[in-house]
XYZ file of C-alpha atoms in Angstrom:
175
model
C 12.949 3.097 21.310
C 9.602 1.982 20.304
C 6.398 0.785 21.875
C 5.372 -2.549 21.883
C 2.210 -1.413 19.617
C 4.900 -0.038 17.277
C 6.893 -3.313 17.033
C 4.267 -5.536 16.681
C 3.075 -3.600 13.658
C 6.470 -3.242 12.121
C 7.096 -7.018 12.157
C 3.647 -7.437 11.137
C 4.674 -5.677 7.762
C 8.036 -7.405 7.483
C 6.061 -11.203 8.165
C 3.141 -10.223 5.868
C 5.172 -9.208 3.082
C 7.764 -12.683 3.264
C 4.910 -14.825 4.248
C 1.241 -13.411 3.763
C -1.277 -13.036 6.193
C -2.626 -16.696 6.274
C 1.093 -17.885 6.836
C 1.636 -15.413 9.733
C 0.548 -16.463 13.161
C 0.515 -14.358 16.317
C 2.803 -16.585 18.021
C 5.364 -15.773 15.519
C 4.621 -12.093 15.515
C 4.802 -11.832 19.176
C 8.501 -13.926 19.218
C 9.700 -11.738 16.363
C 8.209 -8.149 17.950
C 9.680 -9.286 21.214
C 6.528 -8.784 23.506
C 4.539 -10.566 25.468
C 1.284 -12.323 24.548
C -0.545 -10.334 27.090
C 0.528 -7.401 25.461
C -0.231 -8.227 21.836
C -3.939 -8.705 23.101
C -4.126 -5.373 25.194
C -3.664 -3.895 21.411
C -5.501 -6.162 19.310
C -8.479 -8.571 20.148
C -7.230 -10.892 16.906
C -5.229 -11.238 13.995
C -7.802 -10.093 11.770
C -8.113 -6.632 14.319
C -4.220 -6.485 14.139
C -4.526 -6.642 10.017
C -7.267 -3.807 10.466
C -4.730 -1.528 12.201
C -1.941 -2.713 10.129
C -3.457 -1.431 7.107
C -4.555 1.740 8.202
C -1.083 2.683 9.532
C 0.209 1.505 6.274
C -2.399 3.784 4.711
C -1.206 6.676 6.385
C 2.205 6.212 5.783
C 1.542 5.300 2.245
C -0.607 8.599 1.388
C 1.925 10.429 3.566
C 5.065 9.557 1.365
C 3.244 10.182 -2.013
C 2.253 13.727 -0.860
C 5.691 14.090 0.151
C 6.819 13.417 -2.891
C 4.841 14.633 -5.629
C 4.530 18.010 -3.167
C 7.991 18.806 -5.032
C 6.247 19.321 -8.221
C 3.830 22.176 -8.898
C 2.280 21.537 -12.347
C -0.483 19.196 -12.218
C 1.104 17.009 -15.024
C 4.399 16.829 -13.205
C 2.878 15.815 -10.181
C 0.704 12.571 -12.166
C 3.879 11.730 -13.531
C 5.805 11.912 -10.235
C 3.464 9.374 -8.532
C 5.011 6.874 -10.967
C 8.146 7.914 -10.443
C 7.321 7.488 -6.296
C 6.439 3.652 -7.237
C 9.646 3.383 -8.225
C 11.020 4.770 -5.035
C 9.005 2.255 -3.172
C 10.065 -0.448 -5.271
C 13.605 0.331 -4.627
C 13.035 1.018 -0.753
C 10.617 -2.025 -0.192
C 12.193 -4.710 -2.893
C 9.358 -4.863 -4.827
C 6.759 -5.789 -1.815
C 3.755 -4.828 -3.944
C 0.551 -3.203 -2.584
C 0.091 -4.770 0.713
C -3.930 -4.123 0.525
C -4.122 -6.230 -2.281
C -1.459 -9.022 -1.065
C -3.593 -9.196 1.969
C -6.685 -9.394 -0.518
C -5.884 -12.225 -2.471
C -5.753 -14.153 0.854
C -8.882 -13.387 2.725
C -12.549 -14.402 1.876
C -14.597 -12.198 0.427
C -17.156 -12.051 3.574
C -14.450 -10.941 5.816
C -16.213 -7.097 5.702
C -13.961 -5.876 8.704
C -10.786 -6.053 6.368
C -12.182 -5.741 2.920
C -13.745 -2.421 3.835
C -10.551 -1.044 4.807
C -8.911 -1.915 1.367
C -12.129 -0.680 -0.185
C -11.312 2.760 1.519
C -8.033 2.785 0.585
C -8.592 2.185 -3.271
C -11.290 4.548 -3.161
C -8.857 7.156 -1.697
C -6.428 6.489 -4.231
C -9.060 6.714 -7.030
C -9.889 10.261 -5.252
C -6.402 11.251 -5.374
C -6.163 11.055 -8.922
C -9.691 12.384 -9.317
C -8.397 15.418 -7.414
C -5.067 15.858 -8.992
C -6.803 15.850 -12.604
C -10.361 17.066 -12.383
C -11.300 14.726 -15.272
C -13.156 11.368 -14.027
C -12.452 9.482 -16.880
C -8.787 10.400 -17.529
C -8.463 10.008 -13.700
C -9.930 6.260 -13.558
C -7.421 5.339 -16.725
C -4.285 6.725 -14.812
C -5.702 4.877 -11.457
C -5.752 1.496 -13.549
C -2.549 2.203 -15.126
C -1.331 2.875 -11.427
C -2.454 -0.341 -9.967
C -1.390 -2.247 -12.793
C 2.250 -1.028 -12.558
C 2.074 -2.047 -8.816
C 1.095 -5.419 -9.569
C 3.330 -5.860 -12.657
C 6.415 -4.604 -10.951
C 6.029 -6.766 -8.037
C 5.634 -9.966 -9.959
C 8.439 -9.346 -12.325
C 10.416 -7.481 -9.958
C 10.875 -4.607 -12.511
C 10.015 -0.985 -13.089
C 9.512 -1.288 -16.670
C 6.169 -1.378 -17.022
C 5.863 1.753 -14.842
C 8.290 3.497 -16.965
C 5.570 2.442 -19.611
C 2.889 3.589 -18.183
C 4.583 7.129 -17.430
C 4.748 7.528 -21.363
C 1.262 6.671 -21.450
C 0.350 9.461 -18.732
C 2.161 11.961 -21.010
C 0.539 11.139 -24.030
C -2.822 11.222 -22.309
C -2.362 14.527 -20.559
C -0.568 16.463 -23.437
């Protein structure tokens, strides 16, 4: 059985994905997570603090899943292509929800440094992931941009078509 904190985070993921950050209130999270309001405030001082924790949990989950998926491949080129296959798997698993970080970014004011810094760190980690994988900063930045645009386009059009096209571009870039 999950803890109240785990239920709050799981409920937050579902509600943020369905309604967005701004349209989701603490009362709804508490009700749907089936926890007491006091339990919520035991773990989080505010919705903003919940969002930071949610993003940190999401970051760890996402990178663990990416690493698990990509680790099946031994060759660097196949690992890169596998990253895009991972996006397809995540779209199927999460019904084209897109990137939690970018979804929340679109809803917060840019002076919300607390949440913004978590989002920026996630994206820096992703850029670094590609840099470590390919060891060519120019090429890894191109791959990062293809990856990010593939996430956005697949969410927007609820299709993996651009991911498949991005994979073909990657194959041509790393020949």
